[in-house]
PDB file of C-alpha atoms in Angstrom:
ATOM      1  CA  MET A 497     115.316-104.605 219.048  1.00 43.00           C
ATOM      2  CA  ASN A 498     117.332-106.629 216.562  1.00 41.00           C
ATOM      3  CA  LEU A 499     120.801-107.951 217.273  1.00 43.00           C
ATOM      4  CA  THR A 500     122.744-108.533 214.080  1.00 36.00           C
ATOM      5  CA  LYS A 501     126.506-108.901 213.869  1.00 38.00           C
ATOM      6  CA  GLY A 502     127.095-106.884 217.020  1.00 40.00           C
ATOM      7  CA  ARG A 503     124.794-104.016 216.026  1.00 39.00           C
ATOM      8  CA  VAL A 504     121.621-102.901 217.729  1.00 41.00           C
ATOM      9  CA  MET A 505     118.828-101.124 215.949  1.00 39.00           C
ATOM     10  CA  GLU A 506     116.698 -99.481 218.540  1.00 44.00           C
ATOM     11  CA  GLY A 507     112.952 -99.419 218.216  1.00 47.00           C
ATOM     12  CA  ARG A 508     110.189-100.775 216.051  1.00 50.00           C
ATOM     13  CA  GLY A 509     109.290 -98.785 212.975  1.00 50.00           C
ATOM     14  CA  TYR A 510     105.876 -97.220 212.530  1.00 58.00           C
ATOM     15  CA  LEU A 511     103.968 -96.738 209.321  1.00 68.00           C
ATOM     16  CA  PHE A 512     102.757 -93.236 208.526  1.00 72.00           C
ATOM     17  CA  LEU A 513      99.072 -94.048 209.094  1.00 79.00           C
ATOM     18  CA  GLU A 514      99.783 -95.646 212.475  1.00 80.00           C
ATOM     19  CA  TRP A 515     101.854 -92.621 213.467  1.00 78.00           C
ATOM     20  CA  LEU A 516      99.123 -90.252 212.233  1.00 83.00           C
ATOM     21  CA  GLY A 517      96.503 -92.101 214.290  1.00 86.00           C
ATOM     22  CA  LEU A 518      98.594 -91.932 217.449  1.00 86.00           C
ATOM     23  CA  ALA A 519      99.459 -88.277 216.821  1.00 86.00           C
ATOM     24  CA  SER A 520      95.764 -87.466 216.333  1.00 90.00           C
ATOM     25  CA  LEU A 521      94.921 -89.186 219.596  1.00 91.00           C
ATOM     26  CA  PHE A 522      97.745 -87.631 221.632  1.00 90.00           C
ATOM     27  CA  ILE A 523      97.984 -84.186 220.008  1.00 91.00           C
ATOM     28  CA  GLY A 524      94.965 -83.464 217.801  1.00 90.00           C
ATOM     29  CA  LEU A 525      92.182 -84.498 220.167  1.00 92.00           C
ATOM     30  CA  PRO A 526      93.462 -82.524 223.196  1.00 93.00           C
ATOM     31  CA  ALA A 527      94.109 -79.456 220.999  1.00 91.00           C
ATOM     32  CA  VAL A 528      90.593 -79.520 219.524  1.00 92.00           C
ATOM     33  CA  ILE A 529      88.930 -80.070 222.900  1.00 92.00           C
ATOM     34  CA  SER A 530      90.957 -77.277 224.520  1.00 91.00           C
ATOM     35  CA  THR A 531      90.095 -74.900 221.670  1.00 89.00           C
ATOM     36  CA  VAL A 532      86.374 -75.610 221.909  1.00 90.00           C
ATOM     37  CA  VAL A 533      86.260 -75.422 225.705  1.00 90.00           C
ATOM     38  CA  SER A 534      88.494 -72.333 225.997  1.00 89.00           C
ATOM     39  CA  PHE A 535      86.310 -70.427 223.495  1.00 87.00           C
ATOM     40  CA  SER A 536      82.880 -71.733 224.512  1.00 88.00           C
ATOM     41  CA  ILE A 537      82.984 -71.062 228.247  1.00 86.00           C
ATOM     42  CA  PRO A 538      84.002 -67.385 228.065  1.00 85.00           C
ATOM     43  CA  TYR A 539      81.842 -66.662 224.988  1.00 84.00           C
ATOM     44  CA  TYR A 540      78.589 -68.423 225.889  1.00 86.00           C
ATOM     45  CA  LEU A 541      78.674 -68.291 229.684  1.00 84.00           C
ATOM     46  CA  LEU A 542      80.466 -64.993 230.335  1.00 82.00           C
ATOM     47  CA  HIS A 543      79.513 -63.256 227.032  1.00 85.00           C
ATOM     48  CA  ASN A 544      82.995 -61.846 226.703  1.00 86.00           C
ATOM     49  CA  VAL A 545      84.321 -62.044 223.128  1.00 87.00           C
ATOM     50  CA  THR A 546      87.764 -60.590 223.914  1.00 89.00           C
ATOM     51  CA  LEU A 547      88.402 -63.081 226.696  1.00 86.00           C
ATOM     52  CA  ALA A 548      87.126 -65.931 224.520  1.00 85.00           C
ATOM     53  CA  ASN A 549      89.467 -65.008 221.663  1.00 87.00           C
ATOM     54  CA  THR A 550      92.455 -64.591 223.961  1.00 89.00           C
ATOM     55  CA  LEU A 551      91.917 -67.853 225.819  1.00 87.00           C
ATOM     56  CA  SER A 552      91.122 -69.804 222.642  1.00 87.00           C
ATOM     57  CA  THR A 553      94.513 -68.742 221.296  1.00 89.00           C
ATOM     58  CA  ILE A 554      96.739 -69.205 224.338  1.00 92.00           C
ATOM     59  CA  ILE A 555      95.325 -72.397 225.880  1.00 91.00           C
ATOM     60  CA  PRO A 556      95.427 -74.555 222.699  1.00 91.00           C
ATOM     61  CA  ILE A 557      99.044 -73.531 222.061  1.00 92.00           C
ATOM     62  CA  VAL A 558     100.037 -74.592 225.575  1.00 93.00           C
ATOM     63  CA  VAL A 559      98.032 -77.826 225.307  1.00 93.00           C
ATOM     64  CA  PHE A 560      99.602 -78.541 221.898  1.00 92.00           C
ATOM     65  CA  ALA A 561     103.148 -78.077 223.258  1.00 92.00           C
ATOM     66  CA  ILE A 562     102.491 -80.310 226.268  1.00 93.00           C
ATOM     67  CA  SER A 563     100.823 -82.942 224.057  1.00 91.00           C
ATOM     68  CA  VAL A 564     103.801 -83.053 221.687  1.00 89.00           C
ATOM     69  CA  ILE A 565     106.167 -83.591 224.625  1.00 88.00           C
ATOM     70  CA  TYR A 566     104.032 -86.422 226.040  1.00 88.00           C
ATOM     71  CA  PHE A 567     103.601 -87.983 222.602  1.00 88.00           C
ATOM     72  CA  ASN A 568     107.370 -88.141 222.120  1.00 81.00           C
ATOM     73  CA  LYS A 569     107.806 -89.600 225.616  1.00 80.00           C
ATOM     74  CA  TYR A 570     105.160 -92.203 224.826  1.00 82.00           C
ATOM     75  CA  LEU A 571     106.965 -93.220 221.631  1.00 78.00           C
ATOM     76  CA  GLN A 572     110.289 -93.433 223.464  1.00 71.00           C
ATOM     77  CA  SER A 573     108.865 -95.388 226.392  1.00 70.00           C
ATOM     78  CA  ARG A 574     107.375 -97.974 224.026  1.00 70.00           C
ATOM     79  CA  ASN A 575     110.615 -98.070 222.030  1.00 63.00           C
ATOM     80  CA  LEU A 576     108.787 -96.998 218.873  1.00 69.00           C
ATOM     81  CA  ILE A 577     110.267 -95.128 215.944  1.00 64.00           C
ATOM     82  CA  SER A 578     107.994 -92.914 213.885  1.00 60.00           C
ATOM     83  CA  THR A 579     108.529 -92.252 210.228  1.00 55.00           C
ATOM     84  CA  PHE A 580     110.054 -88.896 211.167  1.00 59.00           C
ATOM     85  CA  MET A 581     112.481 -90.097 213.836  1.00 58.00           C
ATOM     86  CA  LYS A 582     116.013 -91.000 212.946  1.00 56.00           C
ATOM     87  CA  LYS A 583     117.000 -94.612 213.517  1.00 56.00           C
ATOM     88  CA  ARG A 584     120.053 -94.808 215.700  1.00 60.00           C
ATOM     89  CA  SER A 585     122.398 -97.699 215.561  1.00 69.00           C
ATOM     90  CA  ILE A 586     125.280 -98.433 217.856  1.00 73.00           C
ATOM     91  CA  THR A 587     127.908-101.098 217.812  1.00 76.00           C
ATOM     92  CA  ILE A 588     127.972-103.218 220.927  1.00 83.00           C
ATOM     93  CA  LEU A 589     131.251-105.028 220.947  1.00 83.00           C
ATOM     94  CA  PRO A 590     133.331-104.801 224.153  1.00 82.00           C
ATOM     95  CA  ASP A 591     136.496-105.781 222.290  1.00 82.00           C
ATOM     96  CA  SER A 592     136.210-102.727 220.019  1.00 84.00           C
ATOM     97  CA  GLY A 593     137.445-100.286 222.657  1.00 81.00           C
ATOM     98  CA  GLN A 594     134.865 -97.716 221.476  1.00 87.00           C
ATOM     99  CA  PRO A 595     132.791 -96.208 224.314  1.00 89.00           C
ATOM    100  CA  ILE A 596     129.037 -95.821 224.088  1.00 89.00           C
ATOM    101  CA  ASP A 597     127.498 -92.429 224.858  1.00 85.00           C
ATOM    102  CA  GLU A 598     126.254 -92.347 228.460  1.00 86.00           C
ATOM    103  CA  LYS A 599     123.080 -90.470 227.465  1.00 82.00           C
ATOM    104  CA  TYR A 600     122.178 -93.360 225.194  1.00 81.00           C
ATOM    105  CA  ILE A 601     122.711 -95.847 228.034  1.00 87.00           C
ATOM    106  CA  ARG A 602     120.589 -93.744 230.385  1.00 85.00           C
ATOM    107  CA  GLY A 603     117.819 -93.744 227.777  1.00 80.00           C
ATOM    108  CA  PHE A 604     117.852 -97.550 227.823  1.00 81.00           C
ATOM    109  CA  GLU A 605     117.723 -97.493 231.637  1.00 86.00           C
ATOM    110  CA  VAL A 606     114.706 -95.180 231.606  1.00 82.00           C
ATOM    111  CA  ASN A 607     112.936 -97.508 229.161  1.00 79.00           C
ATOM    112  CA  LEU A 608     113.345-100.417 231.608  1.00 84.00           C
ATOM    113  CA  LYS A 609     110.465 -99.007 233.672  1.00 81.00           C
ATOM    114  CA  PHE A 610     108.051 -99.512 230.815  1.00 77.00           C
ATOM    115  CA  ILE A 611     109.157-102.913 229.540  1.00 82.00           C
ATOM    116  CA  LYS A 612     107.941-106.280 230.793  1.00 83.00           C
ATOM    117  CA  GLY A 613     108.442-109.933 230.040  1.00 85.00           C
ATOM    118  CA  GLU A 614     111.117-111.256 227.768  1.00 88.00           C
ATOM    119  CA  GLU A 615     111.916-107.839 226.302  1.00 88.00           C
ATOM    120  CA  TYR A 616     112.882-106.727 229.834  1.00 90.00           C
ATOM    121  CA  ILE A 617     115.471-109.522 230.042  1.00 91.00           C
ATOM    122  CA  LYS A 618     116.876-108.542 226.634  1.00 91.00           C
ATOM    123  CA  GLN A 619     117.171-104.910 227.712  1.00 90.00           C
ATOM    124  CA  LEU A 620     119.003-105.934 230.897  1.00 92.00           C
ATOM    125  CA  ALA A 621     121.479-107.978 228.865  1.00 93.00           C
ATOM    126  CA  MET A 622     121.988-105.142 226.392  1.00 91.00           C
ATOM    127  CA  LEU A 623     122.611-102.681 229.231  1.00 93.00           C
ATOM    128  CA  GLY A 624     125.131-105.091 230.717  1.00 94.00           C
ATOM    129  CA  MET A 625     126.940-105.262 227.372  1.00 93.00           C
ATOM    130  CA  MET A 626     126.948-101.473 227.062  1.00 93.00           C
ATOM    131  CA  TYR A 627     128.395-101.043 230.548  1.00 94.00           C
ATOM    132  CA  LEU A 628     130.980-103.734 229.868  1.00 93.00           C
ATOM    133  CA  GLN A 629     131.996-102.015 226.644  1.00 92.00           C
ATOM    134  CA  ASN A 630     132.430 -98.698 228.469  1.00 93.00           C
ATOM    135  CA  ALA A 631     134.312-100.456 231.294  1.00 93.00           C
ATOM    136  CA  VAL A 632     136.809-101.822 228.780  1.00 92.00           C
ATOM    137  CA  ALA A 633     137.034 -98.548 226.848  1.00 91.00           C
ATOM    138  CA  TYR A 634     137.606 -96.438 229.980  1.00 92.00           C
ATOM    139  CA  ASP A 635     139.361 -99.177 232.017  1.00 91.00           C
ATOM    140  CA  ASN A 636     136.840 -98.541 234.800  1.00 92.00           C
ATOM    141  CA  LYS A 637     136.100-101.281 237.340  1.00 92.00           C
ATOM    142  CA  ASP A 638     132.919 -99.545 238.567  1.00 94.00           C
ATOM    143  CA  LEU A 639     131.391 -99.854 235.107  1.00 93.00           C
ATOM    144  CA  TYR A 640     132.483-103.512 235.013  1.00 93.00           C
ATOM    145  CA  LEU A 641     130.686-104.114 238.326  1.00 94.00           C
ATOM    146  CA  ARG A 642     127.620-102.389 236.902  1.00 94.00           C
ATOM    147  CA  ALA A 643     127.712-104.801 233.941  1.00 93.00           C
ATOM    148  CA  LYS A 644     127.870-107.715 236.392  1.00 95.00           C
ATOM    149  CA  GLU A 645     124.888-106.250 238.230  1.00 95.00           C
ATOM    150  CA  TYR A 646     122.843-106.187 235.023  1.00 94.00           C
ATOM    151  CA  LEU A 647     123.867-109.771 234.283  1.00 94.00           C
ATOM    152  CA  ALA A 648     122.649-110.831 237.740  1.00 95.00           C
ATOM    153  CA  ARG A 649     119.354-108.975 237.203  1.00 94.00           C
ATOM    154  CA  ALA A 650     118.886-110.626 233.792  1.00 93.00           C
ATOM    155  CA  GLU A 651     119.593-114.089 235.204  1.00 93.00           C
ATOM    156  CA  GLU A 652     117.206-113.448 238.105  1.00 93.00           C
ATOM    157  CA  ALA A 653     114.462-112.242 235.741  1.00 91.00           C
ATOM    158  CA  MET A 654     115.011-115.324 233.558  1.00 91.00           C
ATOM    159  CA  GLU A 655     114.646-117.840 236.428  1.00 90.00           C
ATOM    160  CA  GLY A 656     111.613-120.059 236.072  1.00 85.00           C
ATOM    161  CA  LYS A 657     110.528-118.481 232.791  1.00 87.00           C
ATOM    162  CA  SER A 658     110.453-119.954 229.345  1.00 87.00           C
ATOM    163  CA  VAL A 659     112.414-117.555 227.149  1.00 89.00           C
ATOM    164  CA  SER A 660     113.425-117.660 223.514  1.00 90.00           C
ATOM    165  CA  PHE A 661     116.758-118.927 222.253  1.00 92.00           C
ATOM    166  CA  GLU A 662     117.774-115.377 221.301  1.00 91.00           C
ATOM    167  CA  THR A 663     117.271-114.127 224.856  1.00 91.00           C
ATOM    168  CA  LYS A 664     119.234-117.025 226.323  1.00 92.00           C
ATOM    169  CA  MET A 665     122.050-116.341 223.857  1.00 93.00           C
ATOM    170  CA  LEU A 666     122.171-112.651 224.797  1.00 92.00           C
ATOM    171  CA  VAL A 667     122.486-113.465 228.498  1.00 93.00           C
ATOM    172  CA  ASP A 668     125.030-116.242 227.821  1.00 94.00           C
ATOM    173  CA  TYR A 669     127.077-113.926 225.611  1.00 93.00           C
ATOM    174  CA  LEU A 670     127.129-111.263 228.327  1.00 93.00           C
ATOM    175  CA  ARG A 671     128.150-113.892 230.892  1.00 94.00           C
ATOM    176  CA  SER A 672     131.014-115.133 228.697  1.00 93.00           C
ATOM    177  CA  LYS A 673     132.253-111.589 227.999  1.00 93.00           C
ATOM    178  CA  ILE A 674     132.208-110.748 231.713  1.00 93.00           C
ATOM    179  CA  GLU A 675     134.101-113.966 232.376  1.00 93.00           C
ATOM    180  CA  THR A 676     136.637-112.968 229.706  1.00 91.00           C
ATOM    181  CA  TYR A 677     137.327-109.586 231.306  1.00 90.00           C
ATOM    182  CA  LYS A 678     137.183-110.544 234.984  1.00 88.00           C
ATOM    183  CA  TYR A 679     140.970-110.971 235.261  1.00 88.00           C
ATOM    184  CA  HIS A 680     141.492-107.634 233.539  1.00 86.00           C
ATOM    185  CA  PHE A 681     139.529-105.961 236.349  1.00 86.00           C
ATOM    186  CA  GLY A 682     141.269-107.872 239.132  1.00 81.00           C
ATOM    187  CA  GLU A 683     138.679-110.535 239.958  1.00 77.00           C
ATOM    188  CA  ARG A 684     139.508-114.157 240.563  1.00 68.00           C
TER     189      ARG A 684
END
């Protein structure tokens, strides 16, 4: 995740060969194994050609569909962007008055489960900024309190850890923006 002039580019790009290797592992290997197994067992053990042909058609298609779904979830959970995925950029600037799509925020929240270390602290700060931006855009105190909650979680996760200057700046920026808007939302 890069923060540049108030913009966030989500994800780390993947080269085609890296993507092809992961796709082969997640999609190709299960499809080949399911094809071989679904044809071999009915044909060689049960000596039924019709059943073997039917199963070797249906089962690999189902396995392929499930593998594609899990492959996409894997890429999203690791915050990776393949060569075929569209890069999404959003502007995170609470003063802009532009709301951020709630589905996008929920996607960031889901990714929190899979992130550890310093990247986790950055994600917490980014979520706090997103909620603060929506709080200002919608004039909603509940969203403001949610932003404060993410700030507290980021500060708690940062305690006793050596983090980079960028991470400290993200958390400090969120803290200062929350401080700026606290009177707007009726806090003293």
